Short mmCIF file of C-alpha atoms in Angstrom, two decimals:
data_model
loop_
_atom_site.label_atom_id
_atom_site.label_comp_id
_atom_site.label_asym_id
_atom_site.label_seq_id
_atom_site.Cartn_x
_atom_site.Cartn_y
_atom_site.Cartn_z
CA ARG A 19 34.10 13.01 5.10
CA ARG A 20 30.90 14.74 6.19
CA LEU A 21 28.98 13.46 3.16
CA TYR A 22 30.31 9.93 3.73
CA GLU A 23 29.31 10.00 7.40
CA THR A 24 25.88 11.43 6.55
CA PHE A 25 24.56 9.43 3.59
CA ASP A 26 23.98 5.74 2.87
CA LEU A 27 25.91 5.42 -0.39
CA GLU A 28 27.72 2.41 -1.84
CA GLU A 29 31.13 2.25 -3.50
CA ASN A 30 29.57 2.36 -6.97
CA ASP A 31 27.76 5.58 -6.05
CA TRP A 32 30.99 7.28 -4.98
CA VAL A 33 33.28 6.02 -7.73
CA ASN A 34 31.05 5.85 -10.81
CA ILE A 35 28.43 8.53 -10.14
CA ILE A 36 30.07 11.14 -7.93
CA ARG A 37 33.46 10.36 -9.51
CA VAL A 38 35.50 10.13 -6.34
CA PRO A 39 38.89 8.47 -7.02
CA GLU A 40 39.02 4.86 -5.78
CA GLU A 41 41.86 5.62 -3.37
CA VAL A 42 39.79 8.42 -1.80
CA TYR A 43 36.81 6.10 -1.39
CA SER A 44 39.06 3.44 0.15
CA TYR A 45 40.35 6.00 2.65
CA LEU A 46 36.82 7.06 3.61
CA HIS A 47 35.66 3.46 3.86
CA ASN A 48 38.56 2.37 6.05
CA THR A 49 38.58 5.45 8.28
CA TYR A 50 35.00 6.60 8.87
CA LYS A 51 31.57 5.11 9.53
CA LYS A 52 29.14 5.29 6.63
CA GLY A 53 25.96 7.30 7.25
CA ASN A 54 22.39 6.00 7.07
CA GLN A 55 20.42 8.90 5.61
CA LYS A 56 18.85 8.64 2.15
CA ILE A 57 20.53 11.17 -0.13
CA LYS A 58 17.26 11.57 -2.06
CA GLU A 59 15.83 13.19 1.09
CA ALA A 60 18.81 15.48 1.66
CA GLU A 61 18.26 18.87 3.27
CA TYR A 62 20.73 21.41 1.84
CA SER A 63 20.91 23.56 4.96
CA GLY A 64 24.24 23.11 6.70
CA PHE A 65 26.12 21.89 3.63
CA SER A 66 28.69 23.99 1.79
CA LEU A 67 28.20 24.90 -1.86
CA PHE A 68 30.73 22.23 -2.79
CA GLU A 69 28.87 19.60 -0.79
CA GLN A 70 25.56 20.68 -2.31
CA GLY A 71 27.17 20.24 -5.72
CA VAL A 72 28.13 16.67 -4.87
CA ILE A 73 24.56 15.95 -3.78
CA GLU A 74 23.20 17.44 -7.03
CA THR A 75 25.66 15.38 -9.07
CA TYR A 76 24.28 12.22 -7.54
CA LEU A 77 20.63 13.25 -7.84
CA ALA A 78 20.99 14.30 -11.45
CA TYR A 79 22.46 10.94 -12.49
CA ASP A 80 20.02 9.03 -14.69
CA SER A 81 16.96 10.86 -13.39
CA ILE A 82 14.37 13.33 -14.61
CA VAL A 83 12.39 16.13 -12.98
CA VAL A 84 8.64 16.33 -13.68
CA ASP A 85 6.59 19.13 -12.10
CA GLY A 86 9.31 19.72 -9.54
CA THR A 87 9.59 16.04 -8.57
CA ARG A 88 12.80 14.11 -9.23
CA ILE A 89 12.13 10.64 -10.60
CA PHE A 90 14.93 8.10 -10.80
CA ARG A 91 15.33 5.64 -13.64
CA ARG A 92 14.00 2.79 -11.54
CA LYS A 93 10.61 1.08 -11.60
CA SER A 94 10.03 1.77 -7.90
CA SER A 95 10.63 5.51 -8.35
CA VAL A 96 8.36 5.80 -11.40
CA ILE A 97 5.64 3.68 -9.80
CA ASP A 98 5.69 5.84 -6.68
CA TYR A 99 5.23 8.98 -8.80
CA ILE A 100 2.41 7.46 -10.88
CA LEU A 101 0.61 6.29 -7.74
CA ARG A 102 0.82 9.72 -6.07
CA THR A 103 -0.26 11.69 -9.13
CA LYS A 104 -2.47 9.44 -11.28
CA CYS A 105 -4.12 7.04 -8.84
CA LEU A 106 -5.85 9.27 -6.30
CA ASP A 107 -9.14 7.69 -7.35
CA THR A 108 -9.76 3.99 -7.92
CA ILE A 109 -8.10 2.66 -11.05
CA SER A 110 -7.82 -0.80 -12.58
CA PHE A 111 -4.45 -2.51 -12.59
CA ASP A 112 -4.54 -2.73 -16.40
CA ASP A 113 -5.15 1.02 -16.71
CA PHE A 114 -2.33 1.66 -14.24
CA CYS A 115 0.06 -0.36 -16.41
CA ARG A 116 -0.96 1.59 -19.52
CA ILE A 117 -0.47 4.95 -17.79
CA TYR A 118 2.86 3.82 -16.38
CA ASN A 119 4.23 2.56 -19.71
CA THR A 120 3.06 5.70 -21.54
CA PHE A 121 4.82 7.87 -18.95
CA VAL A 122 8.07 5.90 -19.29
CA ARG A 123 8.07 6.15 -23.10
CA GLU A 124 7.34 9.89 -23.04
CA HIS A 125 9.82 10.96 -20.36
CA PHE A 126 12.83 8.64 -20.49
CA THR A 127 15.26 8.52 -23.38
CA GLY A 128 17.14 5.58 -24.83
CA ASP A 129 16.24 1.93 -24.35
CA THR A 130 13.37 1.78 -21.82
CA ARG A 131 12.66 -1.95 -22.01
CA ASP A 132 14.09 -2.47 -18.53
CA LEU A 133 11.55 0.00 -17.12
CA LEU A 134 8.38 -1.13 -18.88
CA ILE A 135 5.76 -3.39 -17.35
CA THR A 136 5.33 -6.21 -19.85
CA GLU A 137 2.98 -9.19 -20.00
CA SER A 138 5.69 -11.35 -18.46
CA THR A 139 6.17 -8.99 -15.51
CA MET A 140 2.55 -7.96 -14.90
CA ARG A 141 1.86 -10.76 -12.40
CA SER A 142 4.91 -10.01 -10.26
CA ARG A 143 4.18 -6.28 -10.37
CA SER A 144 0.56 -6.93 -9.39
CA ASN A 145 1.70 -9.09 -6.47
CA HIS A 146 4.08 -6.36 -5.37
CA LEU A 147 1.33 -3.74 -5.42
CA GLU A 148 -1.09 -6.03 -3.61
CA ASN A 149 1.29 -6.07 -0.65
CA SER A 150 2.27 -2.40 -0.92
CA ASN A 151 1.52 0.01 1.91
CA LYS A 152 0.91 2.72 -0.70
CA VAL A 153 -2.38 1.37 -2.06
CA LEU A 154 -5.77 0.01 -1.02
CA TRP A 155 -7.30 -2.67 -3.23
CA VAL A 156 -10.97 -3.21 -4.00
CA GLN A 157 -12.95 -5.66 -6.09
CA GLY A 158 -11.99 -6.34 -9.69
CA ARG A 159 -8.21 -5.84 -9.51
CA ARG A 160 -8.66 -2.14 -8.79
CA PHE A 161 -6.92 0.09 -6.29
CA ARG A 162 -6.10 3.68 -5.36
CA TYR A 163 -3.17 5.48 -3.78
CA TYR A 164 -3.32 5.50 0.02
CA ASP A 165 -0.23 6.10 2.13
CA ILE A 166 -0.91 3.63 4.94
CA GLU A 167 2.24 4.50 6.87
CA GLU A 168 1.13 8.13 7.08
CA ASN A 169 -1.45 7.34 9.78
CA ASP A 170 -1.39 6.09 13.35
CA TYR A 171 -4.06 3.40 13.79
CA THR A 172 -4.16 3.23 17.58
CA GLU A 173 -7.46 5.14 17.84
CA PHE A 174 -8.75 3.42 14.72
CA TYR A 175 -8.58 -0.04 16.28
CA LYS A 176 -9.64 1.26 19.67
CA THR A 177 -12.88 2.50 18.08
CA LEU A 178 -13.49 -0.67 16.06
CA SER A 179 -13.22 -2.78 19.26
CA LEU A 180 -12.57 -5.97 17.33
CA GLU A 181 -11.88 -7.80 20.59
CA ASN A 182 -15.62 -7.76 21.30
CA TYR A 183 -16.45 -10.01 18.35
CA GLN A 184 -16.62 -13.71 19.16
CA ASP A 185 -17.68 -16.71 17.07
CA ILE A 186 -19.06 -14.63 14.22
CA GLU A 187 -18.36 -13.96 10.58
CA ILE A 188 -18.99 -10.45 9.26
CA SER A 189 -18.30 -8.34 6.22
CA ALA A 190 -16.02 -5.35 6.63
CA ARG A 191 -19.00 -3.44 5.26
CA LYS A 192 -20.70 -4.02 8.62
CA LEU A 193 -17.96 -1.97 10.29
CA MET A 194 -18.37 0.71 7.62
CA ASP A 195 -22.05 1.01 8.56
CA LEU A 196 -21.33 1.05 12.30
CA TYR A 197 -18.59 3.70 12.22
CA PRO A 198 -19.21 6.11 9.32
CA GLU A 199 -17.45 9.04 11.00
CA LEU A 200 -14.35 6.95 11.64
CA MET A 201 -14.29 5.89 8.00
CA ASP A 202 -14.58 9.50 6.88
CA GLU A 203 -11.73 10.48 9.22
CA TYR A 204 -9.44 7.86 7.70
CA ASP A 205 -10.83 8.29 4.16
CA ILE A 206 -11.95 4.65 3.82
CA ARG A 207 -14.50 4.52 1.04
CA ASP A 208 -15.93 0.99 1.07
CA GLY A 209 -15.77 -2.39 2.78
CA TYR A 210 -13.16 -3.74 0.39
CA GLU A 211 -10.77 -0.90 1.20
CA LEU A 212 -11.38 -1.43 4.91
CA HIS A 213 -10.71 -5.15 4.60
CA ASN A 214 -7.46 -4.43 2.77
CA LEU A 215 -6.43 -1.82 5.35
CA ILE A 216 -7.08 -4.21 8.24
CA ARG A 217 -5.12 -6.97 6.52
CA LYS A 218 -2.13 -4.64 6.12
CA THR A 219 -2.18 -2.96 9.53
CA VAL A 220 -3.76 -5.21 12.15
CA ASN A 221 -1.61 -6.80 14.86
CA LEU A 222 -3.08 -10.30 14.96
CA SER A 223 -1.56 -10.94 18.38
CA ASP A 224 -4.03 -8.35 19.72
CA TYR A 225 -6.96 -10.31 18.25
CA PRO A 226 -6.07 -14.02 18.43
CA SER A 227 -9.52 -15.15 17.28
CA LEU A 228 -9.50 -13.02 14.12
CA GLN A 229 -9.15 -14.74 10.77
CA ILE A 230 -8.93 -12.44 7.77
CA GLY A 231 -10.80 -14.27 5.04
CA ARG A 232 -11.34 -13.54 1.40
CA THR A 233 -12.44 -9.99 0.71
CA PRO A 234 -14.47 -8.67 2.47
CA THR A 235 -14.81 -11.36 5.18
CA LEU A 236 -13.63 -11.10 8.79
CA LYS A 237 -14.13 -14.19 10.93
CA PHE A 238 -13.80 -14.32 14.71
CA GLY A 239 -13.46 -17.71 16.38
CA GLU A 240 -15.74 -20.54 15.23
CA PHE A 241 -18.91 -19.44 13.47
CA ASP A 242 -21.78 -21.89 12.98
CA ARG A 243 -23.42 -20.32 9.97
CA ASP A 244 -26.21 -22.87 9.64
CA TYR A 245 -27.23 -22.43 13.27
CA ALA A 246 -27.15 -18.63 12.94
CA ILE A 247 -29.40 -18.79 9.87
CA PHE A 248 -31.76 -21.25 11.51
CA SER A 249 -32.06 -19.08 14.65
CA MET A 250 -32.87 -16.00 12.60
CA MET A 251 -35.38 -17.96 10.52
CA VAL A 252 -37.14 -19.10 13.70
CA ASP A 253 -37.20 -15.56 15.09
CA LEU A 254 -38.72 -14.17 11.89
CA ALA A 255 -41.02 -17.04 10.92
CA PRO A 256 -43.05 -17.04 8.87
CA VAL A 257 -40.55 -15.40 6.51
CA SER A 258 -39.86 -15.52 2.80
CA ARG A 259 -36.48 -16.52 1.42
CA LYS A 260 -36.01 -12.96 0.14
CA ASP A 261 -36.84 -11.31 3.46
CA LEU A 262 -34.64 -13.77 5.34
CA SER A 263 -31.67 -13.01 3.08
CA LYS A 264 -32.27 -9.28 3.62
CA ALA A 265 -32.30 -9.70 7.40
CA ILE A 266 -29.09 -11.77 7.33
CA ALA A 267 -27.42 -9.20 5.10
CA GLU A 268 -28.29 -6.42 7.55
CA GLU A 269 -27.06 -8.45 10.52
CA TYR A 270 -23.73 -9.54 9.08
CA GLY A 271 -22.99 -6.82 6.52
CA PHE A 272 -22.79 -8.98 3.41
CA ASP A 273 -24.43 -8.16 0.10
CA GLN A 274 -27.97 -9.54 -0.10
CA ASP A 275 -27.25 -11.31 -3.40
CA THR A 276 -24.30 -13.06 -1.73
CA ILE A 277 -26.52 -14.19 1.12
CA PHE A 278 -29.28 -15.30 -1.23
CA ALA A 279 -26.95 -17.30 -3.46
CA GLY A 280 -24.39 -18.62 -0.95
CA TRP A 281 -25.77 -18.72 2.56
CA LEU A 282 -29.23 -20.13 1.86
CA THR A 283 -28.33 -23.02 -0.43
#
């Protein structure tokens, strides 16, 4: 009863993994309220030896232990382990897939085709990781492990003061240059990571004029790019195309080559 009222387990877990007779499960189901705790996060203190044995029976089912970490025979469990141990520095998605598949083949027995990332599943897995709160993406389909939910971003956004930007388009790199200590505090390493973090954490209702563009662009309100360029050109005249692109890059945070090739056409 105590285990049933503590943990969020389904009928299959009780009957086929823990091996509770069906009539016992039916009694528990009809008499008591099922718990909501994840059994994978169980704390053994307070449980009897028998109850601890039941917990171990469940945890040991179709799982492995690597360096003290229990990994379940599920893609999500393996991916979480690979991210936390192999992706602390930026890695390409293709390299991640190779490391993941090698790990599966080396550590799991039997038919592992259901676990592998194949060519047919790479796109869906990439899309899943792109939206994951466990990674920050940068240019070139590369990312690194970053537990977004581990931090509170109240002070982060308070410092950025995004509400002060109006009718302008900037690169997230501009914010990197303005607040280097803040970026060090939150371990944000470049403008692409910052752009990705903002996309995943910002409350757009707090900044109604903000439009999160393609990496690494942040647009606030309506920005007249041609007028902004013309005004800067007038202020700096006479000015060469190269020096103008450098000044624009410094003002708005974009790469000078991007300005030279895209903004001054």
